[in-house]
């Protein structure tokens, strides 16, 4: 009986001691977490001062997505012997200069994707990768500051494809107006005097015109997160059919040494491109496509994959 009581007392003492040890460890852990939060707060404050310091700010990030597969004798599908793949790459590059009297903001966006479907039982099909998404945009905005939030500005923006049909079509916007910067990472461009130069072999669908240019851009780097959203629209004074808009969104989260996960999504509305696509259809569409009898389809793309940042 004595041994039983001593054993029970030892177990109870160990349990109380263990419970106290766990509580002590949790208390110590909470204290250290508070210390880490305080240190991180000071680091974030210093980063804010660095970001606000006038001078060049250069940043680049993007996404790489890939999906490769191979099937042999997989009879449950229509193409039992095939190899397929999808590879996509996006690049977002930013170079901004901020001075007391002026600013100069430059950015570039590239999105390329290739798709392959090689049917081993069809010797006439394409074996290599074919380009499916081809987006290239570069713009430069210069502004002379009237005050902290407003500036007189000039903008040049070029959009086209680079892997296929370079500059066919290509769009060059040149204009002047005003720029509003309500917060440090956001820019709103309103240029009522802008000319949209359109370069294309198909004169039946594409036409240059005078109009207004509006751009809204928000670019933010916060620790491991890179985010950029850009909305760009041209509104033609001649005809709504010559207007267009493009909205792209890029998100990257860095996990380890500049590598993480990323997502890019874009929308575009362009009547001229829709009409050109209808005119190029084989066999030919009847009646002959025009702006009036062609439905303007919303264009879109997305890419998800590994993210990289510099």
mmCIF file of C-alpha atoms in Angstrom:
data_model
loop_
_atom_site.group_PDB
_atom_site.id
_atom_site.type_symbol
_atom_site.label_atom_id
_atom_site.label_comp_id
_atom_site.label_asym_id
_atom_site.label_seq_id
_atom_site.Cartn_x
_atom_site.Cartn_y
_atom_site.Cartn_z
ATOM 1 C CA UNK A 1 0.000 0.000 0.000
ATOM 2 C CA UNK A 2 2.847 2.336 0.859
ATOM 3 C CA UNK A 3 4.519 1.688 -2.503
ATOM 4 C CA UNK A 4 1.221 2.379 -4.297
ATOM 5 C CA UNK A 5 0.810 5.721 -2.505
ATOM 6 C CA UNK A 6 4.382 6.750 -3.280
ATOM 7 C CA UNK A 7 3.935 5.822 -6.958
ATOM 8 C CA UNK A 8 0.657 7.778 -7.220
ATOM 9 C CA UNK A 9 2.257 10.797 -5.521
ATOM 10 C CA UNK A 10 5.213 10.644 -7.947
ATOM 11 C CA UNK A 11 2.903 10.491 -10.971
ATOM 12 C CA UNK A 12 0.839 13.437 -9.635
ATOM 13 C CA UNK A 13 3.982 15.452 -8.987
ATOM 14 C CA UNK A 14 5.281 14.735 -12.506
ATOM 15 C CA UNK A 15 1.930 15.707 -14.032
ATOM 16 C CA UNK A 16 1.846 19.009 -12.116
ATOM 17 C CA UNK A 17 5.480 19.673 -12.988
ATOM 18 C CA UNK A 18 4.845 18.853 -16.672
ATOM 19 C CA UNK A 19 1.802 21.122 -16.759
ATOM 20 C CA UNK A 20 3.767 23.932 -15.224
ATOM 21 C CA UNK A 21 6.562 23.380 -17.754
ATOM 22 C CA UNK A 22 4.137 23.589 -20.687
ATOM 23 C CA UNK A 23 2.605 26.783 -19.274
ATOM 24 C CA UNK A 24 6.039 28.281 -18.778
ATOM 25 C CA UNK A 25 7.041 27.394 -22.334
ATOM 26 C CA UNK A 26 3.847 28.924 -23.728
ATOM 27 C CA UNK A 27 4.439 32.103 -21.717
ATOM 28 C CA UNK A 28 8.016 32.321 -22.966
ATOM 29 C CA UNK A 29 6.849 31.669 -26.529
ATOM 30 C CA UNK A 30 4.264 34.491 -26.324
ATOM 31 C CA UNK A 31 6.949 36.869 -25.053
ATOM 32 C CA UNK A 32 9.260 36.013 -27.925
ATOM 33 C CA UNK A 33 6.409 36.404 -30.435
ATOM 34 C CA UNK A 34 5.807 39.903 -29.076
ATOM 35 C CA UNK A 35 9.510 40.643 -29.512
ATOM 36 C CA UNK A 36 9.462 39.355 -33.085
ATOM 37 C CA UNK A 37 6.393 41.507 -33.846
ATOM 38 C CA UNK A 38 8.149 44.569 -32.435
ATOM 39 C CA UNK A 39 11.272 43.897 -34.500
ATOM 40 C CA UNK A 40 9.191 43.323 -37.636
ATOM 41 C CA UNK A 41 7.393 46.590 -36.997
ATOM 42 C CA UNK A 42 10.702 48.450 -36.901
ATOM 43 C CA UNK A 43 11.856 46.671 -40.070
ATOM 44 C CA UNK A 44 8.608 47.616 -41.857
ATOM 45 C CA UNK A 45 9.001 51.235 -40.723
ATOM 46 C CA UNK A 46 12.535 51.361 -42.151
ATOM 47 C CA UNK A 47 11.312 49.784 -45.401
ATOM 48 C CA UNK A 48 8.641 52.476 -45.618
ATOM 49 C CA UNK A 49 11.318 55.158 -45.298
ATOM 50 C CA UNK A 50 13.375 53.444 -48.009
ATOM 51 C CA UNK A 51 10.340 53.242 -50.334
ATOM 52 C CA UNK A 52 9.556 56.923 -49.767
ATOM 53 C CA UNK A 53 13.109 58.064 -50.448
ATOM 54 C CA UNK A 54 13.370 59.852 -53.825
ATOM 55 C CA UNK A 55 15.307 58.031 -56.557
ATOM 56 C CA UNK A 56 15.081 55.051 -58.837
ATOM 57 C CA UNK A 57 12.919 52.120 -57.722
ATOM 58 C CA UNK A 58 13.501 48.986 -59.799
ATOM 59 C CA UNK A 59 11.575 45.748 -59.367
ATOM 60 C CA UNK A 60 10.762 42.651 -61.405
ATOM 61 C CA UNK A 61 8.619 39.601 -60.754
ATOM 62 C CA UNK A 62 6.719 37.022 -62.779
ATOM 63 C CA UNK A 63 5.174 33.570 -62.996
ATOM 64 C CA UNK A 64 6.213 30.321 -64.676
ATOM 65 C CA UNK A 65 3.548 27.669 -65.241
ATOM 66 C CA UNK A 66 4.106 24.234 -66.790
ATOM 67 C CA UNK A 67 2.025 21.086 -67.299
ATOM 68 C CA UNK A 68 3.484 18.112 -69.186
ATOM 69 C CA UNK A 69 1.856 14.703 -69.788
ATOM 70 C CA UNK A 70 2.266 11.527 -71.845
ATOM 71 C CA UNK A 71 -0.232 8.706 -72.517
ATOM 72 C CA UNK A 72 0.338 5.275 -74.051
ATOM 73 C CA UNK A 73 -2.583 2.969 -74.953
ATOM 74 C CA UNK A 74 -4.974 5.012 -72.787
ATOM 75 C CA UNK A 75 -8.047 3.847 -74.680
ATOM 76 C CA UNK A 76 -10.678 5.585 -72.542
ATOM 77 C CA UNK A 77 -9.853 8.863 -74.305
ATOM 78 C CA UNK A 78 -10.129 9.797 -77.975
ATOM 79 C CA UNK A 79 -6.340 10.099 -78.435
ATOM 80 C CA UNK A 80 -4.876 7.065 -76.599
ATOM 81 C CA UNK A 81 -1.240 7.729 -77.572
ATOM 82 C CA UNK A 82 -0.178 11.323 -77.099
ATOM 83 C CA UNK A 83 2.183 13.699 -75.397
ATOM 84 C CA UNK A 84 0.892 17.100 -74.331
ATOM 85 C CA UNK A 85 2.210 20.164 -72.606
ATOM 86 C CA UNK A 86 1.429 23.713 -71.590
ATOM 87 C CA UNK A 87 4.165 26.193 -70.695
ATOM 88 C CA UNK A 88 3.597 29.812 -69.704
ATOM 89 C CA UNK A 89 5.876 32.659 -68.639
ATOM 90 C CA UNK A 90 5.013 36.164 -67.436
ATOM 91 C CA UNK A 91 7.373 39.039 -66.658
ATOM 92 C CA UNK A 92 6.554 42.303 -64.898
ATOM 93 C CA UNK A 93 9.367 44.864 -64.817
ATOM 94 C CA UNK A 94 9.153 48.282 -63.153
ATOM 95 C CA UNK A 95 11.596 51.211 -63.120
ATOM 96 C CA UNK A 96 10.377 54.422 -61.478
ATOM 97 C CA UNK A 97 12.205 57.667 -60.765
ATOM 98 C CA UNK A 98 10.769 60.129 -58.255
ATOM 99 C CA UNK A 99 12.209 63.618 -57.763
ATOM 100 C CA UNK A 100 10.985 66.718 -55.991
ATOM 101 C CA UNK A 101 9.686 68.418 -59.168
ATOM 102 C CA UNK A 102 9.002 65.486 -61.519
ATOM 103 C CA UNK A 103 8.573 61.731 -61.835
ATOM 104 C CA UNK A 104 9.267 59.195 -64.574
ATOM 105 C CA UNK A 105 7.476 55.844 -64.369
ATOM 106 C CA UNK A 106 8.275 52.925 -66.698
ATOM 107 C CA UNK A 107 6.866 49.408 -66.811
ATOM 108 C CA UNK A 108 6.756 46.384 -69.087
ATOM 109 C CA UNK A 109 4.566 43.290 -69.113
ATOM 110 C CA UNK A 110 5.192 40.134 -71.145
ATOM 111 C CA UNK A 111 2.953 37.051 -71.143
ATOM 112 C CA UNK A 112 3.836 34.081 -73.369
ATOM 113 C CA UNK A 113 2.250 30.625 -73.419
ATOM 114 C CA UNK A 114 2.834 27.576 -75.594
ATOM 115 C CA UNK A 115 0.673 24.460 -76.009
ATOM 116 C CA UNK A 116 1.545 21.079 -77.503
ATOM 117 C CA UNK A 117 -0.651 18.067 -78.374
ATOM 118 C CA UNK A 118 1.213 15.401 -80.322
ATOM 119 C CA UNK A 119 -1.018 12.528 -81.477
ATOM 120 C CA UNK A 120 1.355 9.603 -82.079
ATOM 121 C CA UNK A 121 -1.209 7.927 -84.331
ATOM 122 C CA UNK A 122 -1.574 10.960 -86.613
ATOM 123 C CA UNK A 123 1.651 11.608 -88.591
ATOM 124 C CA UNK A 124 0.256 14.844 -90.073
ATOM 125 C CA UNK A 125 -0.327 16.716 -86.800
ATOM 126 C CA UNK A 126 2.057 19.244 -85.314
ATOM 127 C CA UNK A 127 4.672 17.777 -82.972
ATOM 128 C CA UNK A 128 6.130 20.953 -81.503
ATOM 129 C CA UNK A 129 4.789 23.617 -79.186
ATOM 130 C CA UNK A 130 2.513 26.272 -80.672
ATOM 131 C CA UNK A 131 2.238 29.796 -79.287
ATOM 132 C CA UNK A 132 -1.224 30.493 -77.842
ATOM 133 C CA UNK A 133 -0.860 33.583 -75.617
ATOM 134 C CA UNK A 134 1.294 36.487 -76.707
ATOM 135 C CA UNK A 135 1.043 39.769 -74.789
ATOM 136 C CA UNK A 136 3.630 42.537 -74.798
ATOM 137 C CA UNK A 137 3.048 45.969 -73.238
ATOM 138 C CA UNK A 138 5.498 48.730 -72.433
ATOM 139 C CA UNK A 139 4.698 52.240 -71.225
ATOM 140 C CA UNK A 140 6.500 55.360 -70.056
ATOM 141 C CA UNK A 141 4.876 58.193 -68.095
ATOM 142 C CA UNK A 142 6.574 61.521 -67.363
ATOM 143 C CA UNK A 143 5.022 64.080 -65.043
ATOM 144 C CA UNK A 144 5.901 67.586 -63.883
ATOM 145 C CA UNK A 145 4.516 68.022 -60.384
ATOM 146 C CA UNK A 146 2.138 70.885 -59.656
ATOM 147 C CA UNK A 147 1.794 69.705 -56.063
ATOM 148 C CA UNK A 148 2.059 66.490 -54.049
ATOM 149 C CA UNK A 149 -0.829 64.742 -55.831
ATOM 150 C CA UNK A 150 -1.206 66.359 -59.271
ATOM 151 C CA UNK A 151 1.120 66.681 -62.266
ATOM 152 C CA UNK A 152 1.045 67.676 -65.920
ATOM 153 C CA UNK A 153 2.018 64.514 -67.781
ATOM 154 C CA UNK A 154 2.853 62.866 -71.083
ATOM 155 C CA UNK A 155 2.396 59.154 -71.778
ATOM 156 C CA UNK A 156 3.668 56.729 -74.394
ATOM 157 C CA UNK A 157 2.278 53.188 -74.428
ATOM 158 C CA UNK A 158 2.926 50.401 -76.950
ATOM 159 C CA UNK A 159 1.047 47.088 -77.113
ATOM 160 C CA UNK A 160 1.560 44.185 -79.489
ATOM 161 C CA UNK A 161 2.696 40.567 -79.685
ATOM 162 C CA UNK A 162 6.335 39.480 -79.988
ATOM 163 C CA UNK A 163 6.366 35.730 -80.723
ATOM 164 C CA UNK A 164 3.817 35.843 -83.567
ATOM 165 C CA UNK A 165 2.537 38.682 -85.777
ATOM 166 C CA UNK A 166 4.754 41.347 -84.259
ATOM 167 C CA UNK A 167 3.185 44.782 -84.794
ATOM 168 C CA UNK A 168 0.227 43.233 -86.659
ATOM 169 C CA UNK A 169 -1.669 44.604 -84.914
ATOM 170 C CA UNK A 170 0.377 47.030 -82.847
ATOM 171 C CA UNK A 171 -0.958 49.968 -80.851
ATOM 172 C CA UNK A 172 0.951 53.119 -79.937
ATOM 173 C CA UNK A 173 -0.713 55.696 -77.695
ATOM 174 C CA UNK A 174 0.844 59.149 -77.400
ATOM 175 C CA UNK A 175 -0.898 61.800 -75.344
ATOM 176 C CA UNK A 176 -0.777 64.593 -72.792
ATOM 177 C CA UNK A 177 -2.949 65.567 -69.857
ATOM 178 C CA UNK A 178 -2.829 65.178 -66.088
ATOM 179 C CA UNK A 179 -1.804 62.533 -63.578
ATOM 180 C CA UNK A 180 -3.234 62.099 -60.091
ATOM 181 C CA UNK A 181 -1.348 60.152 -57.385
ATOM 182 C CA UNK A 182 -3.781 59.842 -54.457
ATOM 183 C CA UNK A 183 -1.478 57.403 -52.590
ATOM 184 C CA UNK A 184 2.217 56.561 -53.144
ATOM 185 C CA UNK A 185 1.631 53.288 -55.030
ATOM 186 C CA UNK A 186 -1.336 54.356 -57.168
ATOM 187 C CA UNK A 187 -1.300 56.378 -60.390
ATOM 188 C CA UNK A 188 -4.356 57.655 -62.288
ATOM 189 C CA UNK A 189 -3.640 59.066 -65.769
ATOM 190 C CA UNK A 190 -6.253 61.150 -67.613
ATOM 191 C CA UNK A 191 -5.142 62.371 -71.029
ATOM 192 C CA UNK A 192 -7.963 63.996 -73.042
ATOM 193 C CA UNK A 193 -5.583 64.614 -75.965
ATOM 194 C CA UNK A 194 -4.275 61.237 -77.151
ATOM 195 C CA UNK A 195 -3.711 59.702 -80.577
ATOM 196 C CA UNK A 196 -4.011 55.954 -80.961
ATOM 197 C CA UNK A 197 -1.758 54.776 -83.802
ATOM 198 C CA UNK A 198 -2.763 51.333 -85.068
ATOM 199 C CA UNK A 199 -0.359 49.276 -87.180
ATOM 200 C CA UNK A 200 -1.853 46.348 -89.099
ATOM 201 C CA UNK A 201 -1.964 44.770 -92.547
ATOM 202 C CA UNK A 202 -5.766 44.505 -92.442
ATOM 203 C CA UNK A 203 -7.049 48.009 -93.201
ATOM 204 C CA UNK A 204 -10.649 46.758 -93.229
ATOM 205 C CA UNK A 205 -10.636 46.195 -89.449
ATOM 206 C CA UNK A 206 -8.043 48.564 -88.032
ATOM 207 C CA UNK A 207 -7.966 52.364 -88.023
ATOM 208 C CA UNK A 208 -6.055 55.004 -86.057
ATOM 209 C CA UNK A 209 -7.975 57.787 -84.323
ATOM 210 C CA UNK A 210 -7.906 60.635 -81.817
ATOM 211 C CA UNK A 211 -9.392 60.142 -78.382
ATOM 212 C CA UNK A 212 -8.873 60.082 -74.621
ATOM 213 C CA UNK A 213 -6.505 57.824 -72.704
ATOM 214 C CA UNK A 214 -7.164 56.698 -69.124
ATOM 215 C CA UNK A 215 -4.781 54.501 -67.114
ATOM 216 C CA UNK A 216 -5.120 53.325 -63.520
ATOM 217 C CA UNK A 217 -2.124 51.488 -62.070
ATOM 218 C CA UNK A 218 -1.498 50.166 -58.582
ATOM 219 C CA UNK A 219 1.818 48.440 -57.848
ATOM 220 C CA UNK A 220 2.748 47.285 -54.371
ATOM 221 C CA UNK A 221 5.577 45.309 -52.830
ATOM 222 C CA UNK A 222 4.945 44.408 -49.211
ATOM 223 C CA UNK A 223 7.472 41.983 -47.781
ATOM 224 C CA UNK A 224 7.106 38.685 -49.633
ATOM 225 C CA UNK A 225 4.094 39.885 -51.638
ATOM 226 C CA UNK A 226 4.253 41.541 -55.076
ATOM 227 C CA UNK A 227 1.023 42.865 -56.555
ATOM 228 C CA UNK A 228 0.243 44.849 -59.670
ATOM 229 C CA UNK A 229 -3.047 45.771 -61.311
ATOM 230 C CA UNK A 230 -3.260 47.916 -64.437
ATOM 231 C CA UNK A 231 -6.308 49.169 -66.316
ATOM 232 C CA UNK A 232 -5.696 50.956 -69.613
ATOM 233 C CA UNK A 233 -8.399 52.253 -71.941
ATOM 234 C CA UNK A 234 -8.563 54.339 -75.100
ATOM 235 C CA UNK A 235 -11.877 56.007 -75.917
ATOM 236 C CA UNK A 236 -12.007 57.151 -79.537
ATOM 237 C CA UNK A 237 -13.688 60.453 -80.395
ATOM 238 C CA UNK A 238 -14.477 59.124 -83.880
ATOM 239 C CA UNK A 239 -16.327 55.872 -83.072
ATOM 240 C CA UNK A 240 -16.903 53.544 -80.159
ATOM 241 C CA UNK A 241 -15.836 50.657 -82.421
ATOM 242 C CA UNK A 242 -12.301 52.077 -82.373
ATOM 243 C CA UNK A 243 -12.148 52.138 -78.558
ATOM 244 C CA UNK A 244 -10.503 49.422 -76.464
ATOM 245 C CA UNK A 245 -9.532 48.521 -72.913
ATOM 246 C CA UNK A 246 -7.190 46.053 -71.208
ATOM 247 C CA UNK A 247 -7.073 45.049 -67.529
ATOM 248 C CA UNK A 248 -4.229 42.888 -66.181
ATOM 249 C CA UNK A 249 -3.589 41.657 -62.633
ATOM 250 C CA UNK A 250 -0.409 40.041 -61.324
ATOM 251 C CA UNK A 251 0.156 38.541 -57.874
ATOM 252 C CA UNK A 252 3.278 36.867 -56.522
ATOM 253 C CA UNK A 253 4.078 35.455 -53.093
ATOM 254 C CA UNK A 254 7.721 34.646 -52.390
ATOM 255 C CA UNK A 255 8.300 31.577 -50.220
ATOM 256 C CA UNK A 256 12.046 30.954 -50.441
ATOM 257 C CA UNK A 257 14.963 32.836 -52.042
ATOM 258 C CA UNK A 258 12.842 34.702 -54.568
ATOM 259 C CA UNK A 259 10.719 31.668 -55.502
ATOM 260 C CA UNK A 260 7.075 31.237 -54.620
ATOM 261 C CA UNK A 261 3.633 30.994 -56.206
ATOM 262 C CA UNK A 262 2.078 33.433 -58.651
ATOM 263 C CA UNK A 263 -1.117 34.170 -60.517
ATOM 264 C CA UNK A 264 -1.814 36.405 -63.509
ATOM 265 C CA UNK A 265 -5.218 37.252 -64.964
ATOM 266 C CA UNK A 266 -6.188 39.570 -67.800
ATOM 267 C CA UNK A 267 -9.262 40.852 -69.647
ATOM 268 C CA UNK A 268 -9.483 42.795 -72.911
ATOM 269 C CA UNK A 269 -12.218 44.300 -75.055
ATOM 270 C CA UNK A 270 -11.294 45.343 -78.596
ATOM 271 C CA UNK A 271 -13.866 45.540 -81.427
ATOM 272 C CA UNK A 272 -11.185 45.892 -84.080
ATOM 273 C CA UNK A 273 -9.460 42.635 -83.093
ATOM 274 C CA UNK A 274 -12.808 40.819 -82.988
ATOM 275 C CA UNK A 275 -13.673 42.014 -86.508
ATOM 276 C CA UNK A 276 -10.212 41.120 -87.857
ATOM 277 C CA UNK A 277 -10.576 37.605 -86.439
ATOM 278 C CA UNK A 278 -13.994 37.209 -88.105
ATOM 279 C CA UNK A 279 -12.659 38.446 -91.459
ATOM 280 C CA UNK A 280 -9.801 35.919 -91.304
ATOM 281 C CA UNK A 281 -12.115 32.953 -90.622
ATOM 282 C CA UNK A 282 -11.863 29.952 -92.956
ATOM 283 C CA UNK A 283 -14.229 29.159 -94.573
ATOM 284 C CA UNK A 284 -15.345 32.736 -95.154
ATOM 285 C CA UNK A 285 -18.324 33.980 -93.164
ATOM 286 C CA UNK A 286 -21.395 35.308 -94.971
ATOM 287 C CA UNK A 287 -22.555 37.995 -94.905
ATOM 288 C CA UNK A 288 -19.166 39.730 -94.819
ATOM 289 C CA UNK A 289 -18.388 40.627 -91.180
ATOM 290 C CA UNK A 290 -18.660 44.283 -90.161
ATOM 291 C CA UNK A 291 -18.698 46.115 -86.860
ATOM 292 C CA UNK A 292 -22.506 46.089 -86.972
ATOM 293 C CA UNK A 293 -23.035 42.331 -87.477
ATOM 294 C CA UNK A 294 -20.108 40.955 -85.417
ATOM 295 C CA UNK A 295 -20.525 40.264 -81.713
ATOM 296 C CA UNK A 296 -17.659 41.738 -79.715
ATOM 297 C CA UNK A 297 -16.319 38.944 -77.501
ATOM 298 C CA UNK A 298 -14.576 39.572 -74.210
ATOM 299 C CA UNK A 299 -10.971 38.326 -74.309
ATOM 300 C CA UNK A 300 -9.314 36.766 -71.264
ATOM 301 C CA UNK A 301 -6.309 34.791 -70.068
ATOM 302 C CA UNK A 302 -4.921 33.447 -66.797
ATOM 303 C CA UNK A 303 -1.760 31.712 -65.638
ATOM 304 C CA UNK A 304 -0.978 30.019 -62.326
ATOM 305 C CA UNK A 305 2.384 28.560 -61.371
ATOM 306 C CA UNK A 306 5.736 29.194 -59.748
ATOM 307 C CA UNK A 307 6.606 32.816 -59.028
ATOM 308 C CA UNK A 308 10.012 34.469 -59.114
ATOM 309 C CA UNK A 309 11.076 37.914 -57.894
ATOM 310 C CA UNK A 310 14.232 40.038 -58.131
#
